[in-house]
mmCIF file of C-alpha atoms in Angstrom:
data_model
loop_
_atom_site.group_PDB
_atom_site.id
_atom_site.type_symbol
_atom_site.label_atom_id
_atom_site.label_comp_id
_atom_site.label_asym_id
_atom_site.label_seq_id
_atom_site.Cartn_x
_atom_site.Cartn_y
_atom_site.Cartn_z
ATOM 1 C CA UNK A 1 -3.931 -22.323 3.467
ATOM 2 C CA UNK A 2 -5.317 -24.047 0.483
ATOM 3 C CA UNK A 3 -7.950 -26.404 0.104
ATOM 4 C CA UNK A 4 -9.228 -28.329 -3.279
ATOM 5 C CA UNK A 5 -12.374 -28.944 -2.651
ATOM 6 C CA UNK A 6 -13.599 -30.778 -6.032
ATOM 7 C CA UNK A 7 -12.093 -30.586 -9.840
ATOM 8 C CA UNK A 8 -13.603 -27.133 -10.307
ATOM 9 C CA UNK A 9 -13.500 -25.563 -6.582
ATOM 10 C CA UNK A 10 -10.658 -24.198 -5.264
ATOM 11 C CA UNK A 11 -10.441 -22.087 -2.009
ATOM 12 C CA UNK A 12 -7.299 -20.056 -0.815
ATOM 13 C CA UNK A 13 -6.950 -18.231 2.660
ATOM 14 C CA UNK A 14 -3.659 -16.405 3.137
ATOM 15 C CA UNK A 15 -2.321 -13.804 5.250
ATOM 16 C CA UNK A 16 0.831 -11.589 5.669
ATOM 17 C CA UNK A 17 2.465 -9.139 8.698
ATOM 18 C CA UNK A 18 5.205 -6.728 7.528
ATOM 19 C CA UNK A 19 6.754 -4.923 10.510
ATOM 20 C CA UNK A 20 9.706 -2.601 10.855
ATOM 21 C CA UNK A 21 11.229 -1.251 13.833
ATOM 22 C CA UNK A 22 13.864 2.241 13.974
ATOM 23 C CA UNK A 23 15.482 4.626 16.598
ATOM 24 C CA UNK A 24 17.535 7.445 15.266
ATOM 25 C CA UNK A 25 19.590 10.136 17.676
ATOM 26 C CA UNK A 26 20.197 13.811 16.333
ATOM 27 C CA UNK A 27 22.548 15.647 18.091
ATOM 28 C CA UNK A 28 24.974 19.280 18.033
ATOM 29 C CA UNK A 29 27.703 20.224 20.318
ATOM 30 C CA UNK A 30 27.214 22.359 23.296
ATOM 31 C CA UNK A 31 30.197 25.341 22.726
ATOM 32 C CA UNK A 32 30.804 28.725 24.765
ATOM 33 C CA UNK A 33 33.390 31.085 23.042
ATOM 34 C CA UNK A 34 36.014 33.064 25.392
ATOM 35 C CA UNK A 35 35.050 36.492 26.524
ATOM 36 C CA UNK A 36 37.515 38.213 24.287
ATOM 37 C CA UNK A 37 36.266 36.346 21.201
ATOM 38 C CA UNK A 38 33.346 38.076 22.068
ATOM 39 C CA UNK A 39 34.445 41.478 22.827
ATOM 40 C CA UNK A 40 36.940 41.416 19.744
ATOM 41 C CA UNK A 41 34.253 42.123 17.342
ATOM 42 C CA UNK A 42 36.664 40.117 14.796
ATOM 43 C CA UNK A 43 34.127 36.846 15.290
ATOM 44 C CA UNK A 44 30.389 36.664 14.937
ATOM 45 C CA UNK A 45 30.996 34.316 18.456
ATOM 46 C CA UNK A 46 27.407 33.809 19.491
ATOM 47 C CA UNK A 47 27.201 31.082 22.204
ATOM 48 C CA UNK A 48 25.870 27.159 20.837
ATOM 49 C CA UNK A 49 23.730 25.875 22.964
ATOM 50 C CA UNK A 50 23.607 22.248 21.677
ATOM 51 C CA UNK A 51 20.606 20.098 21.620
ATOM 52 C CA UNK A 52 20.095 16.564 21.496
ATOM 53 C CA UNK A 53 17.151 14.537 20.058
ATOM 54 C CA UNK A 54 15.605 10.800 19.922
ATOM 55 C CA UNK A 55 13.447 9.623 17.684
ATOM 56 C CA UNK A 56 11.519 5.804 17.722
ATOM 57 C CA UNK A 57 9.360 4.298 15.239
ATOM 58 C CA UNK A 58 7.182 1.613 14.411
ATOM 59 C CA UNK A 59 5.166 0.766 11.240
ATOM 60 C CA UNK A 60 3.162 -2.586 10.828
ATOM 61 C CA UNK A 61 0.760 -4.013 7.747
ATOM 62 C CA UNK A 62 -1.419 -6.918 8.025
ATOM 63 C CA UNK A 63 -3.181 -8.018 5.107
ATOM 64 C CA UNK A 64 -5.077 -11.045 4.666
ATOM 65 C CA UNK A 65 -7.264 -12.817 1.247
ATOM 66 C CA UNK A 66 -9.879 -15.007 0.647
ATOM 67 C CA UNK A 67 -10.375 -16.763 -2.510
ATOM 68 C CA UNK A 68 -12.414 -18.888 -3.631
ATOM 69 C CA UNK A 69 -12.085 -20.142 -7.696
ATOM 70 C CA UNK A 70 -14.390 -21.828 -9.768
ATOM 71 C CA UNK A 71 -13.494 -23.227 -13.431
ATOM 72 C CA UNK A 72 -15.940 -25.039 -15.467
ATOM 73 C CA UNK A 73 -15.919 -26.309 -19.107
ATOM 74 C CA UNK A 74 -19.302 -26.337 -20.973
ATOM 75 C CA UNK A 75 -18.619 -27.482 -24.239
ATOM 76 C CA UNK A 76 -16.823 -25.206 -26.223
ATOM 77 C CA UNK A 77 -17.012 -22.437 -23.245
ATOM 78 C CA UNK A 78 -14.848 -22.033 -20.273
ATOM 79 C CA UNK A 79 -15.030 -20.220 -17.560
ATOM 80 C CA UNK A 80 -12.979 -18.916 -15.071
ATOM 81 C CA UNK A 81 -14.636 -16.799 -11.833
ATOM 82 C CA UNK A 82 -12.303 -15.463 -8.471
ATOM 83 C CA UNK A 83 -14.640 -14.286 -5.733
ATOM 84 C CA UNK A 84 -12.570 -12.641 -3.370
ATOM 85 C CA UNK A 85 -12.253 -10.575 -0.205
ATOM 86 C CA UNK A 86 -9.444 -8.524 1.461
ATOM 87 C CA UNK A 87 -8.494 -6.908 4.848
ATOM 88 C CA UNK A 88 -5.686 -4.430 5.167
ATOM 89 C CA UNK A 89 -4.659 -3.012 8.611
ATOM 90 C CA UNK A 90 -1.730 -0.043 8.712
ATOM 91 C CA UNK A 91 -0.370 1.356 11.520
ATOM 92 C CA UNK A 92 2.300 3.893 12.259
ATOM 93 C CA UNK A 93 3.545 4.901 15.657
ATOM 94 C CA UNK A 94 6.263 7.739 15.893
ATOM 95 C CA UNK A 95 7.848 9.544 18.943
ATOM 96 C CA UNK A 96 10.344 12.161 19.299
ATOM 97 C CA UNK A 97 11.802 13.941 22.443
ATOM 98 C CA UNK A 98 14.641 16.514 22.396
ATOM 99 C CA UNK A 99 16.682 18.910 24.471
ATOM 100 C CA UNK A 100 17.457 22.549 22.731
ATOM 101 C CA UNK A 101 19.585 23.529 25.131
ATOM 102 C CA UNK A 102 22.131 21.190 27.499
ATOM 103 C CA UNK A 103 23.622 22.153 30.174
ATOM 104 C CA UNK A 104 26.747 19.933 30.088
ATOM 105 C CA UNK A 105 29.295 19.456 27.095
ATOM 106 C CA UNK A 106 29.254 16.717 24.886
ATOM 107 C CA UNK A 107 26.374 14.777 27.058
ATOM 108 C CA UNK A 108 23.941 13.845 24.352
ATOM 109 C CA UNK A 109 21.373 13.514 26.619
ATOM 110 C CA UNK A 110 17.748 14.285 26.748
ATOM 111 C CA UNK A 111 17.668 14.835 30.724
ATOM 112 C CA UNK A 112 21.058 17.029 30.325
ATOM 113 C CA UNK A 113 18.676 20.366 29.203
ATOM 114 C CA UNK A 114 17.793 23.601 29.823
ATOM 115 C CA UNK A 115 14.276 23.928 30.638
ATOM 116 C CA UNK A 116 11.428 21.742 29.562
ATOM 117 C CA UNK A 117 11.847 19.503 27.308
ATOM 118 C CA UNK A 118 10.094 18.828 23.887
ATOM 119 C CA UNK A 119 8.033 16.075 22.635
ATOM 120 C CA UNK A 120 5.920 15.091 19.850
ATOM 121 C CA UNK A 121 3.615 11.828 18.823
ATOM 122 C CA UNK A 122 1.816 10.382 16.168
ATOM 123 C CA UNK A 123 0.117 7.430 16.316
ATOM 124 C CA UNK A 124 -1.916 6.599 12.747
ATOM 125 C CA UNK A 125 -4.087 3.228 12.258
ATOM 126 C CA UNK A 126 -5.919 2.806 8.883
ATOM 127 C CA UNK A 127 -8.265 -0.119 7.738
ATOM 128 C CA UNK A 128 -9.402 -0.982 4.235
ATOM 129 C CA UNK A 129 -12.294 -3.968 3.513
ATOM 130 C CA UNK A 130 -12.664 -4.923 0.131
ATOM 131 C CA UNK A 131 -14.718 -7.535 -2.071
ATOM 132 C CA UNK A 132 -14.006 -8.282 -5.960
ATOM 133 C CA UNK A 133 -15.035 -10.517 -8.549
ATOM 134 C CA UNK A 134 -13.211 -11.314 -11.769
ATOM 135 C CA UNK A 135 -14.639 -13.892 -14.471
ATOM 136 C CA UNK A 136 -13.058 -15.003 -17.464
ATOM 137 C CA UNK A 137 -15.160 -17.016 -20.461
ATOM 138 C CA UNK A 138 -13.448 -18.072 -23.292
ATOM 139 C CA UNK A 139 -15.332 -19.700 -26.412
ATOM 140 C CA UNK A 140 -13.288 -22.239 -28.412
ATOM 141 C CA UNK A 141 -9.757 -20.534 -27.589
ATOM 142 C CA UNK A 142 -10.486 -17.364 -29.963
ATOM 143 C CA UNK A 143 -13.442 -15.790 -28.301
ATOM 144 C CA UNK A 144 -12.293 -14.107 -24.665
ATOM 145 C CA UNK A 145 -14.929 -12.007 -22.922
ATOM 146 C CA UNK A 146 -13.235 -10.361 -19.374
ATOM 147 C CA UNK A 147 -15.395 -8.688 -16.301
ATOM 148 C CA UNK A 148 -13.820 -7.437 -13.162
ATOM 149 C CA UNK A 149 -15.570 -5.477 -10.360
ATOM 150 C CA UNK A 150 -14.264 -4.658 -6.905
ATOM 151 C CA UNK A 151 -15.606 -2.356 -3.947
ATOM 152 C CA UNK A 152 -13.471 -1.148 -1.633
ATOM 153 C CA UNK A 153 -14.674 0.714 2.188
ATOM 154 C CA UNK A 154 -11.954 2.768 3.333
ATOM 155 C CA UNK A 155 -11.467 4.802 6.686
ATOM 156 C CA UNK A 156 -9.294 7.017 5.653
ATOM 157 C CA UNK A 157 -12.872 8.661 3.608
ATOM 158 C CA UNK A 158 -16.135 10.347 5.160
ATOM 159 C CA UNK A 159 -18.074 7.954 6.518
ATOM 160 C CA UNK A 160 -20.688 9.268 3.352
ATOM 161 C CA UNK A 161 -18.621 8.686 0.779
ATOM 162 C CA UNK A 162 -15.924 5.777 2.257
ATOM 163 C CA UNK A 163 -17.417 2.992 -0.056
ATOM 164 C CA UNK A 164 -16.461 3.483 -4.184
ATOM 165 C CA UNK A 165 -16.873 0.669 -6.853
ATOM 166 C CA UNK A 166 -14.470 -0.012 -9.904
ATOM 167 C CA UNK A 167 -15.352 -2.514 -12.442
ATOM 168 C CA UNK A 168 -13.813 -2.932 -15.236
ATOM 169 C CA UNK A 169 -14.515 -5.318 -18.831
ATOM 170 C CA UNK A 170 -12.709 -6.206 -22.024
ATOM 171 C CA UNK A 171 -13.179 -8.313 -24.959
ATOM 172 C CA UNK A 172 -10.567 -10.521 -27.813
ATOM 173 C CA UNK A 173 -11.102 -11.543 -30.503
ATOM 174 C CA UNK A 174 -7.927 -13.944 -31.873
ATOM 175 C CA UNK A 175 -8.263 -13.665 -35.505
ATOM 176 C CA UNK A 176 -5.360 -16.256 -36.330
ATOM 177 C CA UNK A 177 -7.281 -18.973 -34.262
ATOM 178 C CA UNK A 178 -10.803 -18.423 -35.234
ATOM 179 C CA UNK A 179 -9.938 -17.495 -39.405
ATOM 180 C CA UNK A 180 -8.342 -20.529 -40.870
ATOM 181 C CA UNK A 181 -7.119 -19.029 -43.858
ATOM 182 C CA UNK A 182 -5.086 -16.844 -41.390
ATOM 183 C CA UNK A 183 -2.851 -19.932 -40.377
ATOM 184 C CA UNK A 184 -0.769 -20.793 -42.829
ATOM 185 C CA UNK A 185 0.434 -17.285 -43.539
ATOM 186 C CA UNK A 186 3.885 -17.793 -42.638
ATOM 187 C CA UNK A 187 4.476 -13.850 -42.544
ATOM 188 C CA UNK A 188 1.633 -13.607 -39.697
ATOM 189 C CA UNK A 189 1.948 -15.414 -36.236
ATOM 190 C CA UNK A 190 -1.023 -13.803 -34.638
ATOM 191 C CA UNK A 191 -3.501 -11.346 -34.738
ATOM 192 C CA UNK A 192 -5.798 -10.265 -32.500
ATOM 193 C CA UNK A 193 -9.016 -7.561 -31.678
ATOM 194 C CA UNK A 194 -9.680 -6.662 -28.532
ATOM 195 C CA UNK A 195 -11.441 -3.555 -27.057
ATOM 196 C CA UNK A 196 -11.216 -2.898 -23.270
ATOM 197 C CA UNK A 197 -12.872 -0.348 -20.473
ATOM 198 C CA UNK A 198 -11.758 0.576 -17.222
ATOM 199 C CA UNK A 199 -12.280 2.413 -13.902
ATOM 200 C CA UNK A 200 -9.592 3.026 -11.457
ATOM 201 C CA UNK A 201 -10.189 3.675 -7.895
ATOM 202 C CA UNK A 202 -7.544 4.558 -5.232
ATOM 203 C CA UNK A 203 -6.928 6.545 -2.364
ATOM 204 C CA UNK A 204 -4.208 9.257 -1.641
ATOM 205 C CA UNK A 205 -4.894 11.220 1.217
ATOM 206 C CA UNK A 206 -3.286 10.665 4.331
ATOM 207 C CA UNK A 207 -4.928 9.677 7.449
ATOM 208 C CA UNK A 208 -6.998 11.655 9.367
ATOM 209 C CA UNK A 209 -6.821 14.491 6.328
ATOM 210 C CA UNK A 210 -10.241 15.174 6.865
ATOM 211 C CA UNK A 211 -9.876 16.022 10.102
ATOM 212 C CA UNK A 212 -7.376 18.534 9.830
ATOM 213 C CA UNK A 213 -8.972 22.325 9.328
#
C-alpha cells in the first residue's frame, strides 16, 4: 500500500508471508539370514532389523515495513529522510517418528515395530522489531553528507542486552562538479572524496541458545 500524501510526503506500508511445506520417509529393509549362513562362519550374517522413519516440516516468515519519506529542496540543499519500522516473525515446526525395528518385511511402516516407538519435536518462533532512519542532504550536486541509524530488539538475546543500535555516516565530496577547471579535462570524467564510518549489527545464534546449558 502506498499513499502520496503531498509533493514531499510519501508513505509506504507493505508486507510479505514466505511459507514452505515438506515430508520426507527414510527407510531400510527388514532381512533374516538362513541358519547355516549363520553357523558357516564364512558370513559376518548378523540379522537387519529394518527401520522406517517420517519426517514433516513447516517453516513460515512474515515480515512487514513502514515507511514514511520526506524530500525537500531548500535552495541549493536537498534532502532526503526514510523513517522506517520493521516486524519479522520466523517460525519452524519439525516432527519425526520412526520404527528401529519392524516386525514385517518390506512394510515401511511406523506402526509395523518392535517396541516403542521414537519421536522427536521442535517447534522454534523468533520475533525481531526494528526502527531506522536514513537522511541524505546534498548541497548543489557536489556536496553529499549521509546518516543512517537503526535499532533493532531481538528475542533470540537476554532480555538485558536484546536491544543494540548501529548507525552509520559518510561524506562526498565530487571534485569534477564543484572544481570547474576539472571539467574540461577530457582525460578525467570524475573524481570524487568521500570518507565513510560504519557499525554493523547482526545476530547469529540460534533460538533458544541461551537456554541451552
Amino acid at each position: 500500500l502506498e499513499l502520496q500524501a503531498t509533493k514531499w510526503l510519501n508513505v509506504l506500508y507493505r508486507i510479505g508471508i514466505t511459507n514452505q511445506q515438506f515430508d520426507s520417509k527414510f527407510y531400510s529393509a527388514k532381512y533374516n539370514y538362513s541358519t547355516y549362513a549363520k553357523g558357516s562362519g564364512k558370513y559376518n550374517a548378523r540379522d537387519i532389523a529394518g527401520s522406517a522413519a517420517d519426517f514433516s516440516g513447516n517453516t513460515s516468515r512474515l515480515n512487514q515495513d513502514f515507511f514514511v519519506t520526506i524530500n525537500n529542496q531548500l535552495g541549493p540543499i536537498s534532502s532526503n529522510l526514510i523513517l522506517g519500522t520493521n516486524v519479522r516473525e520466523d517460525r519452524r515446526k519439525f516432527i519425526q517418528v520412526s520404527a528401529n525395528a519392524l516386525v514385517l518385511p518390506d512394510l515401511y511402516n511406523v506402526t509395523n515395530r518392535v517396541g516403542e516407538p521414537g519421536a522427536t519435536a521442535t517447534d522454534f518462533l523468533t520475533r525481531q522489531y526494528g526502527v531506522y532512519a536514513d537522511w541524505n542532504l546534498g548541497f548543489r550536486d557536489y556536496l553529499f553528507l549521509h546518516l543512517s541509524g537503526r535499532n533493532d530488539w531481538s528475542s533470540l538475546l537476554s532480555k538485558e542486552k536484546r536491544s543494540y543500535f548501529y548507525p552509520s555516516a559518510d561524506v562526498s565530496f565530487v571534485l569534477t562538479k564543484a572544481l570547474p577547471s576539472l571539467r574540461d579535462l577530457t582525460w578525467l570524467s570524475s573524481a570524487r572524496i568521500r570518507a565513510a564510518a560504519t557499525r554493523v549489527g547482526n545476530v547469529t545464534i540460534g533460538a533458544y541458545s541461551l537456554a541451552t546449558p
